[in-house]
PDB file of C-alpha atoms in Angstrom:
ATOM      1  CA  UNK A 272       2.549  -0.350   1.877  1.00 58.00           C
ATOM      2  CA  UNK A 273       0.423  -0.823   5.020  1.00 75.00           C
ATOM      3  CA  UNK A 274      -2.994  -3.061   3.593  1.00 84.00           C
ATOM      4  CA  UNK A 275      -5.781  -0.580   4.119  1.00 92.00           C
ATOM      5  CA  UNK A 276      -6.858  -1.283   0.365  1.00 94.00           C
ATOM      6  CA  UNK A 277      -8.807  -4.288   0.811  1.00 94.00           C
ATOM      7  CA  UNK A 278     -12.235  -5.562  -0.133  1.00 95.00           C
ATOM      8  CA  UNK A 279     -15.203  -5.749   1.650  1.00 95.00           C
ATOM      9  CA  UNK A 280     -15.894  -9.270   1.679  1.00 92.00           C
ATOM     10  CA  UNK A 281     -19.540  -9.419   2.700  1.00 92.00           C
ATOM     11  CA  UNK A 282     -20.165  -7.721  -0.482  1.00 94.00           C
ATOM     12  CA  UNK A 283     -18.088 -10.082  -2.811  1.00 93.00           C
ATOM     13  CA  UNK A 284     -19.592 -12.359  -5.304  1.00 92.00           C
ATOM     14  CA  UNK A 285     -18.042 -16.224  -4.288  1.00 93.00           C
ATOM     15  CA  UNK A 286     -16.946 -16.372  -7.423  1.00 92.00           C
ATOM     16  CA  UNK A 287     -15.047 -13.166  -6.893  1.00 93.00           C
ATOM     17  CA  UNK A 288     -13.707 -14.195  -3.731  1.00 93.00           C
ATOM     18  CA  UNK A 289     -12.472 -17.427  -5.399  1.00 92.00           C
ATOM     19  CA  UNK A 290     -10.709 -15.516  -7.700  1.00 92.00           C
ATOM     20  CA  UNK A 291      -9.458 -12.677  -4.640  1.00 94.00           C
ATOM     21  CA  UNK A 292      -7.798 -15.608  -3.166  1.00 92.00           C
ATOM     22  CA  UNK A 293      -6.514 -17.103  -6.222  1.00 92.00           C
ATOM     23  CA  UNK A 294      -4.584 -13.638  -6.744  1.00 93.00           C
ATOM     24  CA  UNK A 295      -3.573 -13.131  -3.925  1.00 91.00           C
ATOM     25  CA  UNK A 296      -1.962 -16.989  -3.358  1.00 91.00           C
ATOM     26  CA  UNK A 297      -0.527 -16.260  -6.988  1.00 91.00           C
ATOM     27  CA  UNK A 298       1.454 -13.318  -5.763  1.00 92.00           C
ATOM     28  CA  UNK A 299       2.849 -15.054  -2.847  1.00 90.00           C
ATOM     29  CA  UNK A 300       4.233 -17.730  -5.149  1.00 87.00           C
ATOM     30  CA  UNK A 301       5.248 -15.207  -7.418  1.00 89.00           C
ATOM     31  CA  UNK A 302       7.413 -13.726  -4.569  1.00 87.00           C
ATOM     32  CA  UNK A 303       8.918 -17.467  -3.326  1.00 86.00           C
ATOM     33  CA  UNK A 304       9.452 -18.043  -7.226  1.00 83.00           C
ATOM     34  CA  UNK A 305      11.408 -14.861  -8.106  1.00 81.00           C
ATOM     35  CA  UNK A 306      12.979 -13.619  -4.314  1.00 76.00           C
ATOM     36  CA  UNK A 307      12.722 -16.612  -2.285  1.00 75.00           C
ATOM     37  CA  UNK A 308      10.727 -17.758   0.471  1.00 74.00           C
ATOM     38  CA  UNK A 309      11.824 -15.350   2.591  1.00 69.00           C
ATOM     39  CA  UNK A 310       9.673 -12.260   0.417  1.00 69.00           C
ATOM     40  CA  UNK A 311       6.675 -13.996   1.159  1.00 76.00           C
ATOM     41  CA  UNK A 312       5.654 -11.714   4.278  1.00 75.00           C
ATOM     42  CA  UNK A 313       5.859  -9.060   1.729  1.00 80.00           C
ATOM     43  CA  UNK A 314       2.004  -9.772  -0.045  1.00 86.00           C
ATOM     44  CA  UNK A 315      -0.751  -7.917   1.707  1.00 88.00           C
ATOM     45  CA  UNK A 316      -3.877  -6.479   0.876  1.00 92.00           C
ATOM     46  CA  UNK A 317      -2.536  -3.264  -0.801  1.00 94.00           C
ATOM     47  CA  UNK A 318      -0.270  -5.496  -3.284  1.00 94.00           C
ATOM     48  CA  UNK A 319      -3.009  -7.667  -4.190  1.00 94.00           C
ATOM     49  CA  UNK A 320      -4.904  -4.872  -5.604  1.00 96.00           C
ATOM     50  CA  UNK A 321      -2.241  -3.618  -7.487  1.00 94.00           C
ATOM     51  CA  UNK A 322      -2.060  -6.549  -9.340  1.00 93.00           C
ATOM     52  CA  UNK A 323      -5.590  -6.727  -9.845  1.00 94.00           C
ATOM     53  CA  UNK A 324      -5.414  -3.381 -11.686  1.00 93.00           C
ATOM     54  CA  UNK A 325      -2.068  -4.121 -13.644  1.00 92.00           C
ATOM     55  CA  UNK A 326      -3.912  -7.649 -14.562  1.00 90.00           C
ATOM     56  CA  UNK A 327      -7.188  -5.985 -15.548  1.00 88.00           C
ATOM     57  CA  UNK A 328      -5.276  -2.767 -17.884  1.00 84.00           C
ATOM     58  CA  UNK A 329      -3.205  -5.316 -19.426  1.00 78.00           C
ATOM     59  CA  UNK A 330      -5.325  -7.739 -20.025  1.00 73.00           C
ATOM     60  CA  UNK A 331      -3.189 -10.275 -18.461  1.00 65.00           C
ATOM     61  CA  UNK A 332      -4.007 -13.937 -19.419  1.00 68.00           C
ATOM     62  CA  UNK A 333      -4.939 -15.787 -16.326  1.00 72.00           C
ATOM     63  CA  UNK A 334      -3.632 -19.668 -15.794  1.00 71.00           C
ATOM     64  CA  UNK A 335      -4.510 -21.219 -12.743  1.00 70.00           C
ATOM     65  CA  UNK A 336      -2.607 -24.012 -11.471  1.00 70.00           C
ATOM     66  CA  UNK A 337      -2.887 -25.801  -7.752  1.00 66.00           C
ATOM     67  CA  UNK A 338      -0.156 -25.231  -5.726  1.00 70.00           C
ATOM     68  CA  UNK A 339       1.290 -26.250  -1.669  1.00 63.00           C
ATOM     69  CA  UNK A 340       1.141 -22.946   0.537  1.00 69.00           C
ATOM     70  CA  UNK A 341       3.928 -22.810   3.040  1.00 63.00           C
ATOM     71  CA  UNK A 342       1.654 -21.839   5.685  1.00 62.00           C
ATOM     72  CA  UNK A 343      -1.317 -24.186   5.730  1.00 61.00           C
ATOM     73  CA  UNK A 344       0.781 -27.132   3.770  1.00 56.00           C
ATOM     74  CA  UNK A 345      -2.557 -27.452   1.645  1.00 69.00           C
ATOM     75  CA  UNK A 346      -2.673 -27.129  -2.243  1.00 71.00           C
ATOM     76  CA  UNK A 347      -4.370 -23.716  -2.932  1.00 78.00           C
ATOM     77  CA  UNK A 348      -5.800 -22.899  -6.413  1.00 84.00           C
ATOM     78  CA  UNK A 349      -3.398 -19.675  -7.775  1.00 86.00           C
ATOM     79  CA  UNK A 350      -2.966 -17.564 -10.776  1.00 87.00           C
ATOM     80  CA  UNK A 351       0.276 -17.651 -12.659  1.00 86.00           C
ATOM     81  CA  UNK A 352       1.125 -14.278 -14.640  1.00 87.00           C
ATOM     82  CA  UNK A 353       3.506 -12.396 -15.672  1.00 88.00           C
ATOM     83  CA  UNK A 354       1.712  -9.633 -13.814  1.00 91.00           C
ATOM     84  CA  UNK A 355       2.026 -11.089 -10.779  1.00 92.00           C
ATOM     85  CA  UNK A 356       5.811 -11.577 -11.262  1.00 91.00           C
ATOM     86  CA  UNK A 357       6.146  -7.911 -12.119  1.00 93.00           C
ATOM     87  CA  UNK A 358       4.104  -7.075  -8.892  1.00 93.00           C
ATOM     88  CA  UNK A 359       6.141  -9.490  -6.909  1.00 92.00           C
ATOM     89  CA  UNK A 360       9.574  -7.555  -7.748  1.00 92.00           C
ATOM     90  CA  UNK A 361       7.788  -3.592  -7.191  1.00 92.00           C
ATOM     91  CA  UNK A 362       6.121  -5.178  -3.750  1.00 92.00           C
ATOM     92  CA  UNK A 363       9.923  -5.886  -2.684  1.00 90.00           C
ATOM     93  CA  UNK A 364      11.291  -2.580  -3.677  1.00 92.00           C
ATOM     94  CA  UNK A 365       8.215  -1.022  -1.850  1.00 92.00           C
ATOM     95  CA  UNK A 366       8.780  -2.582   1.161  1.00 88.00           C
ATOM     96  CA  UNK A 367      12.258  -2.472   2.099  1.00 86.00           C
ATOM     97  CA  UNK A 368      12.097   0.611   1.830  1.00 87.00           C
ATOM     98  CA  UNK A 369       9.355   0.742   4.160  1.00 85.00           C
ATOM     99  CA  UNK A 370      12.034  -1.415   6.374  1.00 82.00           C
ATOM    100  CA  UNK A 371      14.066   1.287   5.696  1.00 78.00           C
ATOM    101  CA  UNK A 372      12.099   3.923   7.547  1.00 72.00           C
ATOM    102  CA  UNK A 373      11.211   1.742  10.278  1.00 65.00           C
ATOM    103  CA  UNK A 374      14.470   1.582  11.196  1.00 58.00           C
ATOM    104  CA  UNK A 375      14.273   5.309  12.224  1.00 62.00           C
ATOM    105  CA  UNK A 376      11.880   4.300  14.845  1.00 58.00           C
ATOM    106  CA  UNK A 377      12.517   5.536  18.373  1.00 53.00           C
ATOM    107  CA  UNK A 378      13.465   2.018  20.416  1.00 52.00           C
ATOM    108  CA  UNK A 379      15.861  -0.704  19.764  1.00 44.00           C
ATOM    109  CA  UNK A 380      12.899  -3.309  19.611  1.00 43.00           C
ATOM    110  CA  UNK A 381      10.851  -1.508  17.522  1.00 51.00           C
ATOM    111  CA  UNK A 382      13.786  -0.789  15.062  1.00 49.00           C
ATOM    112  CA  UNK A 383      15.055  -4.306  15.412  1.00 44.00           C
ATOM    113  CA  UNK A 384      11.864  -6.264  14.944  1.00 43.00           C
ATOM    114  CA  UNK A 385      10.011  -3.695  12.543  1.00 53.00           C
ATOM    115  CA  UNK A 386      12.835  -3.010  10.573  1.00 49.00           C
ATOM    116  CA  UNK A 387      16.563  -4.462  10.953  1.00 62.00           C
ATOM    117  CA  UNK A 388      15.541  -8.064  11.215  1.00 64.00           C
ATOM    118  CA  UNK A 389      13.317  -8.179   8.000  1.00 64.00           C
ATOM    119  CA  UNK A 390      15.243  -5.795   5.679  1.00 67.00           C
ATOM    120  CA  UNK A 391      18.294  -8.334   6.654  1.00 72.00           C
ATOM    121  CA  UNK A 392      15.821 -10.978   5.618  1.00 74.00           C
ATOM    122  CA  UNK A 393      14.703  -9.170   2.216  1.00 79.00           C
ATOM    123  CA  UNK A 394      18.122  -8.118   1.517  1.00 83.00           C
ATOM    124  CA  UNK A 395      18.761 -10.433  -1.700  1.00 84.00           C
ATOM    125  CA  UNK A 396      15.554 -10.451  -2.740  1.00 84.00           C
ATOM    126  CA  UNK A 397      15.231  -6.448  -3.137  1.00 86.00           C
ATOM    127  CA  UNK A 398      18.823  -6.789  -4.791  1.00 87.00           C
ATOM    128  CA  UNK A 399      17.098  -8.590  -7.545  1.00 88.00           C
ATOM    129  CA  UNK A 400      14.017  -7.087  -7.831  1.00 89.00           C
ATOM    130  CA  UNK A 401      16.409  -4.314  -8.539  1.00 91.00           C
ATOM    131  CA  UNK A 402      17.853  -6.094 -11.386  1.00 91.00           C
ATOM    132  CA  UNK A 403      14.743  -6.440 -12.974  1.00 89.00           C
ATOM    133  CA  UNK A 404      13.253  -2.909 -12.387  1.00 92.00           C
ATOM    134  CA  UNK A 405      16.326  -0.742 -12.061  1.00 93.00           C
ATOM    135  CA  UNK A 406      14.978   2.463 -13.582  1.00 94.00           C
ATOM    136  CA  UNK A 407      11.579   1.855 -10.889  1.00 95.00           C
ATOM    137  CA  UNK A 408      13.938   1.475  -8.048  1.00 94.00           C
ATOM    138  CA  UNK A 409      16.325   4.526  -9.027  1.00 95.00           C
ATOM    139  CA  UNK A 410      13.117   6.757  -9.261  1.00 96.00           C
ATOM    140  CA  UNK A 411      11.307   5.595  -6.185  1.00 95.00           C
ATOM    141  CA  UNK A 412      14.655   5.585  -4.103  1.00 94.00           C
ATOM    142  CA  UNK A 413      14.899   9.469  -5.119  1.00 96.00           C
ATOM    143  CA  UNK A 414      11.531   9.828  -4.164  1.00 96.00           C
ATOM    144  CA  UNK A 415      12.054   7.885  -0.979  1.00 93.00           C
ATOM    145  CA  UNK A 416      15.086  10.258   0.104  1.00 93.00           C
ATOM    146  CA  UNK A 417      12.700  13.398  -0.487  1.00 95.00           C
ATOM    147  CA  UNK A 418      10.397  12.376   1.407  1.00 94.00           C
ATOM    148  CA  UNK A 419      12.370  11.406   4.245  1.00 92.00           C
ATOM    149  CA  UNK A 420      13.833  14.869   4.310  1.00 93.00           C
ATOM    150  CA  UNK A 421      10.433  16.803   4.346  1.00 94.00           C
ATOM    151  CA  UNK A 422       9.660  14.549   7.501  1.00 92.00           C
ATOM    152  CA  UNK A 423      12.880  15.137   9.128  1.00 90.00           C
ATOM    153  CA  UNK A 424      12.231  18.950   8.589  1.00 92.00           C
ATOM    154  CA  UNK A 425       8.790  18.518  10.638  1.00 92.00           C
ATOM    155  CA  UNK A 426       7.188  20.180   7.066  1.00 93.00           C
ATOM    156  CA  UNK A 427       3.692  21.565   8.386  1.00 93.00           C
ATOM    157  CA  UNK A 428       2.177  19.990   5.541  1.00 93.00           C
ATOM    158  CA  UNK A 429      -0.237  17.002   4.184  1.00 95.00           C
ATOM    159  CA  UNK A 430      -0.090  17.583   0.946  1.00 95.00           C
ATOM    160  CA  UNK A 431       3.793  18.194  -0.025  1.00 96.00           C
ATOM    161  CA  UNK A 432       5.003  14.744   1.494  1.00 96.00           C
ATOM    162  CA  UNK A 433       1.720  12.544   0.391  1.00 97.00           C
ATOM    163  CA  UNK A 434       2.558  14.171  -2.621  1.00 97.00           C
ATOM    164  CA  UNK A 435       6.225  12.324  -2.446  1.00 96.00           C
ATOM    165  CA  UNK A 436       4.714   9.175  -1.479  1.00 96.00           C
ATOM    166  CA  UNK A 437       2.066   9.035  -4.204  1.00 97.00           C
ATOM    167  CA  UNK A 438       4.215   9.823  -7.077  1.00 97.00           C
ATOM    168  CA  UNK A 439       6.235   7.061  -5.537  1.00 96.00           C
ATOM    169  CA  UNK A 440       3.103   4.489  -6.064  1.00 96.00           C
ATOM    170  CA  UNK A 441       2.184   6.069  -9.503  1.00 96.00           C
ATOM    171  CA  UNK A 442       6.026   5.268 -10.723  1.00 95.00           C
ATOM    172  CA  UNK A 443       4.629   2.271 -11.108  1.00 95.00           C
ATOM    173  CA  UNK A 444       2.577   2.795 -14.126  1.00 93.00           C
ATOM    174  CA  UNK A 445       5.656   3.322 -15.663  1.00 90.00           C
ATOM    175  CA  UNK A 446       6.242  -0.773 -15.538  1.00 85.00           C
ATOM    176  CA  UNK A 447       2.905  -0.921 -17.662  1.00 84.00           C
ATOM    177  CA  UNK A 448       2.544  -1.024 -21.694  1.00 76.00           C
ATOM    178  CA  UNK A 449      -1.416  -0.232 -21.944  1.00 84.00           C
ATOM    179  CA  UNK A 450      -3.553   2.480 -20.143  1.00 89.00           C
ATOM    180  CA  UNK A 451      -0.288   3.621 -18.858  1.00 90.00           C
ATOM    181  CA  UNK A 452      -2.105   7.506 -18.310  1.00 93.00           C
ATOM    182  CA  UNK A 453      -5.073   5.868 -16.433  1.00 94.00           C
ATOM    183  CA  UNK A 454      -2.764   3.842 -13.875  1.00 94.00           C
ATOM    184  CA  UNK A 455      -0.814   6.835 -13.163  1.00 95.00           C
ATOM    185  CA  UNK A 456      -3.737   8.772 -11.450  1.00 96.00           C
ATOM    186  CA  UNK A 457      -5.207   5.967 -10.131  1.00 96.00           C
ATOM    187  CA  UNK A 458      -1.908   4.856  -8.468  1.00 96.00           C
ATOM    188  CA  UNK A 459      -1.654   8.692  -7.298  1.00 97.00           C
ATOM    189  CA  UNK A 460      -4.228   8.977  -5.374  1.00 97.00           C
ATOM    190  CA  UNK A 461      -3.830   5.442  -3.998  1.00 96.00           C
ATOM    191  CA  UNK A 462      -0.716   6.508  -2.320  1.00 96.00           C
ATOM    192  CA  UNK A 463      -2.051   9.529  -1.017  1.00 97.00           C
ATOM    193  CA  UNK A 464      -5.115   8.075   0.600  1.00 97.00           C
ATOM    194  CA  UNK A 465      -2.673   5.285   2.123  1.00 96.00           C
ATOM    195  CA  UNK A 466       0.045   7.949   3.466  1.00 96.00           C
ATOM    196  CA  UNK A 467      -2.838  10.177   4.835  1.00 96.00           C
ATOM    197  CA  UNK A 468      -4.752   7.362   6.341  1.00 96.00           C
ATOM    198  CA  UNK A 469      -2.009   5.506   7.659  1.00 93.00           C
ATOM    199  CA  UNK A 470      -0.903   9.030   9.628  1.00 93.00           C
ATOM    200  CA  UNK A 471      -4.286   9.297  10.770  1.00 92.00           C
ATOM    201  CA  UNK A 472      -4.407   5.251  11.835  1.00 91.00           C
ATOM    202  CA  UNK A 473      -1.083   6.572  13.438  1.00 88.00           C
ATOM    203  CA  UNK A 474      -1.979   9.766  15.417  1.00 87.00           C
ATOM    204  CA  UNK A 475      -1.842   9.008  18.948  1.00 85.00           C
ATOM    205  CA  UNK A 476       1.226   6.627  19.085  1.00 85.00           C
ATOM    206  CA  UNK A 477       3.239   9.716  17.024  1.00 87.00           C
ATOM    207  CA  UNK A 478       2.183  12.778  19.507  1.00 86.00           C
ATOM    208  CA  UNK A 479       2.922  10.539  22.707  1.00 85.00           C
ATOM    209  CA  UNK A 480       6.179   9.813  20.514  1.00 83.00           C
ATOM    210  CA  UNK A 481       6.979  13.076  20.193  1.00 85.00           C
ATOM    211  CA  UNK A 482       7.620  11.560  16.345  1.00 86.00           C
ATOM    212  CA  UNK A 483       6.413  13.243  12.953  1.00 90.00           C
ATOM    213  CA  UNK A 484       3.186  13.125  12.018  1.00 93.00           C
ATOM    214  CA  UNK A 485       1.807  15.243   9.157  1.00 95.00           C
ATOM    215  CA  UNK A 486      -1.705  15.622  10.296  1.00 94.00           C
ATOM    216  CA  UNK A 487      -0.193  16.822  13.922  1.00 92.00           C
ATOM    217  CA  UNK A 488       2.507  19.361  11.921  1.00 93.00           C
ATOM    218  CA  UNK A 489       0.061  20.196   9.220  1.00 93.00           C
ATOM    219  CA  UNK A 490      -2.525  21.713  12.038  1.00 91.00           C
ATOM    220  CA  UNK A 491       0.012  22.428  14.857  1.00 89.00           C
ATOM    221  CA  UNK A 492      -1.812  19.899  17.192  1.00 86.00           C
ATOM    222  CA  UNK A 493      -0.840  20.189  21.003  1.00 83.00           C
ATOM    223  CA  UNK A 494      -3.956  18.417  22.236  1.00 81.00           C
ATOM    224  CA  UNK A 495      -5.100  14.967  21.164  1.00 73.00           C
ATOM    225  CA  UNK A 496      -8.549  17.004  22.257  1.00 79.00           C
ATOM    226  CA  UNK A 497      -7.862  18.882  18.755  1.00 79.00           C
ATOM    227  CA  UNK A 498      -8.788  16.318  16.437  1.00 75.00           C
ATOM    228  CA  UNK A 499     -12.321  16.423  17.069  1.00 76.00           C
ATOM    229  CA  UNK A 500     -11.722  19.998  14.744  1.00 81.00           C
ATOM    230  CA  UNK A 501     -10.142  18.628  12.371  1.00 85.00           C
ATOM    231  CA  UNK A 502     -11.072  15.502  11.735  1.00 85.00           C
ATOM    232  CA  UNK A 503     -13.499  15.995   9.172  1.00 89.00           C
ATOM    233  CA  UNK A 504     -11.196  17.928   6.927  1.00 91.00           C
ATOM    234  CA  UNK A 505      -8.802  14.674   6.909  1.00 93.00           C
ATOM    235  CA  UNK A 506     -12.238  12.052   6.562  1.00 94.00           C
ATOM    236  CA  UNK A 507     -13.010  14.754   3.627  1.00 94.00           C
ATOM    237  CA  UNK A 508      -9.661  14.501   1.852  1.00 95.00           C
ATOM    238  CA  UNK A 509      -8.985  10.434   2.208  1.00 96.00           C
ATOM    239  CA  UNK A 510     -12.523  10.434   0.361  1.00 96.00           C
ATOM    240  CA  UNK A 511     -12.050  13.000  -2.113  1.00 96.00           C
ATOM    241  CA  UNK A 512      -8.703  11.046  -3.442  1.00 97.00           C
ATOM    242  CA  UNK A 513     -11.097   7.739  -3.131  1.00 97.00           C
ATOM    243  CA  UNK A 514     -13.350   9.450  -5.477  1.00 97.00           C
ATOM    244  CA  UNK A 515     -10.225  10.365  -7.960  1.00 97.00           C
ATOM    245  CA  UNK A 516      -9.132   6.517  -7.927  1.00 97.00           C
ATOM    246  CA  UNK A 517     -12.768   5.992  -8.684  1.00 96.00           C
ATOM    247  CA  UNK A 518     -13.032   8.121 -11.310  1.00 96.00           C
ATOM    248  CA  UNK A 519     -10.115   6.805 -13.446  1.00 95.00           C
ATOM    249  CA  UNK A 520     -11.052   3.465 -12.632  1.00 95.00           C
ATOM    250  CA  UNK A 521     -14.271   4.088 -14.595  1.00 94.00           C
ATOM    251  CA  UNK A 522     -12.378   4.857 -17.952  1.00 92.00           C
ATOM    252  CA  UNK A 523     -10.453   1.223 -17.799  1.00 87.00           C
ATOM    253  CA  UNK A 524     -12.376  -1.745 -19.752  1.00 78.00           C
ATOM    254  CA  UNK A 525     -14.187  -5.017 -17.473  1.00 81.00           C
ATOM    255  CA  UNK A 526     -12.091  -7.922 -16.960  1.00 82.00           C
ATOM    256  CA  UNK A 527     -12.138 -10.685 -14.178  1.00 80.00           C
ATOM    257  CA  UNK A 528     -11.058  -8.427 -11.792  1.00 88.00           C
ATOM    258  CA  UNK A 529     -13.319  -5.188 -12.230  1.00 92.00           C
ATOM    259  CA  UNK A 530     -15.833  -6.435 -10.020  1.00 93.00           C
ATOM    260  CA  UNK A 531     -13.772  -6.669  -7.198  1.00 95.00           C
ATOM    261  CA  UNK A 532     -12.004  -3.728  -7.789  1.00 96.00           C
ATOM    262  CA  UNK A 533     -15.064  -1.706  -7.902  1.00 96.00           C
ATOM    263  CA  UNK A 534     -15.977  -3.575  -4.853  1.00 97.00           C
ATOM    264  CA  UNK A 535     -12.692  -2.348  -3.172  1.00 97.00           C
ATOM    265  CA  UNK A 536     -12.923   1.114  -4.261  1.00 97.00           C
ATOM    266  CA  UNK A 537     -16.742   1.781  -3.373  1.00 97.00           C
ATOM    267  CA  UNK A 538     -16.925  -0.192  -0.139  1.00 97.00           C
ATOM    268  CA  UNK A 539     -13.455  -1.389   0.815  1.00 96.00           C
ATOM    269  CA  UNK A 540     -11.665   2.322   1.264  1.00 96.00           C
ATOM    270  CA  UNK A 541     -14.968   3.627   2.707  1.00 97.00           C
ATOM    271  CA  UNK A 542     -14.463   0.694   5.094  1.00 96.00           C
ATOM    272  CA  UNK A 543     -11.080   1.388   5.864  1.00 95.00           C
ATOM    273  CA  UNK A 544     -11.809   4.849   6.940  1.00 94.00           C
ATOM    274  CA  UNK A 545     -14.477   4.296   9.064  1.00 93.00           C
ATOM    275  CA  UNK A 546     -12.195   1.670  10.546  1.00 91.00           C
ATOM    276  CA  UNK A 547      -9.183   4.042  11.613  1.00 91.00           C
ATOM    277  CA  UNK A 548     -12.110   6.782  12.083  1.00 86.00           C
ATOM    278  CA  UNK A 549     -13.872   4.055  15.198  1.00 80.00           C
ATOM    279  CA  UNK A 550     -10.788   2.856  16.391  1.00 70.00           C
ATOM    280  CA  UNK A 551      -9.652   6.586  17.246  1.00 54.00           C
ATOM    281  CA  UNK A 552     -13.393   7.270  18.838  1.00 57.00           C
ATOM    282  CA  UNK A 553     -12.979   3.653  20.651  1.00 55.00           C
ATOM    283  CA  UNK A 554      -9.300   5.461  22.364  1.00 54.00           C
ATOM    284  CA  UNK A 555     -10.451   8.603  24.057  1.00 51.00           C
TER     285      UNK A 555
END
């Protein structure tokens, strides 16, 4: 995952914030508790909000507990769950593969740093998230491999390898007992805003590359000139699967987190694409 899905702070109760941290300093424990220290450069925004919305369907009882981060060496009020755990172990799986595809980066620094270093690093800890989650890791693995062909195939497509990469995310529904149905399509379309946004975030650095880009295959793109075209039709689609995640969020009950996922889904994606959106304006 890449943290796009984050919330827009300025809009965040304190109390939510409080508990935004708390999470998200629960999950990095979670990782050092389960897969070492080493995990810990796993959490980010995007696996924070995952286990908000595992810990909100299932109505996951919260105990906090104060706690000594490794980076500041102060104690840090987090939330212990057996949520968290489960999202520590699928964050893992997640990203080495990630680390995985890195590693076909053009450049021996790039592969080295981005991906040969840390997947060295994350080695035993994705071996026993494995453990834990075998049947998650044997369908996302296929998943992984299916996408990787479409892209080596330059597929002039969006949708068919989003499409790999969002049933990828939505696997993990299956690691849920309650509102499993729900999840799924809200996990869907969370992976296919991130793939999409993150190619779009990507755009420039791919073309100059010479690397695969779906956006750039999808609309045959010789000129960076060109996205001016189509550049609405890829603002229109992040926002129409922001509107699906939206949508199924609205059938789930309230819990500690809703407010802050609500906040992340109504002004935090928005955000995020008008973020990419200026920062491609900001290059020409």
């Amino acid at each position: 995952m890449f943290g796009y899905i984050r919330p827009f702070k300025c809009e965040l109760k304190v109390k939510e914030y409080d508990y935004y941290k708390a999470v998200y300093c629960g999950l990095c424990h979670s990782l050092q508790k389960r897969c070492g220290k080493r995990a810990c450069f796993v959490v980010n925004y995007d696996f924070v909000f995952i286990a908000l919305l595992l810990s909100l369907s299932e109505n996951a009882e919260d105990v906090k507990v104060k706690k000594r981060c490794l980076v500041c060496l102060k104690g840090k009020t987090c939330i212990e769950s057996g949520v968290l755990d489960t999202t520590a172990d699928i964050s893992v799986i997640l990203t080495y593969l990630k680390l995985c595809d890195n590693i076909d980066d053009n450049g021996f620094f790039l592969k080295f740093f981005k991906g040969i270093l840390p997947k060295l690093l994350l080695k035993k800890a994705y071996k026993r998230a494995t453990i834990a989650h075998s049947k998650f890791n044997e369908k996302v693995c296929s998943l992984f491999d299916e996408l990787t062909v479409l892209e080596k195939q330059n597929i002039p497509s969006i949708d068919e390898p989003a499409d790999k990469f969002a049933r990828m995310i939505s696997s993990i529904s299956d690691e849920t007992v309650q509102n499993r149905r729900i999840l799924e399509e809200m996990f869907y379309h969370i992976g296919r805003f991130v793939y999409i946004i993150d190619a779009l975030d990507d755009l420039e650095m791919d073309f100059l590359k010479k690397e695969y880009n779906p956006i750039l295959s999808h609309y045959a793109i010789s000129s960076l000139n060109e996205l001016n075209d189509i550049k609405p039709k890829v603002l229109q689609t992040l926002d129409d699967s922001r509107v699906a995640v939206l949508r199924a969020f609205n059938l789930l009950g309230t819990g500690n987190s809703s407010g802050i996922i609500r906040n992340i889904i109504e002004l935090g994606m928005p955000a995020a694409i008008e973020r990419v959106n200026k920062k491609k304006e900001n290059e020409k």
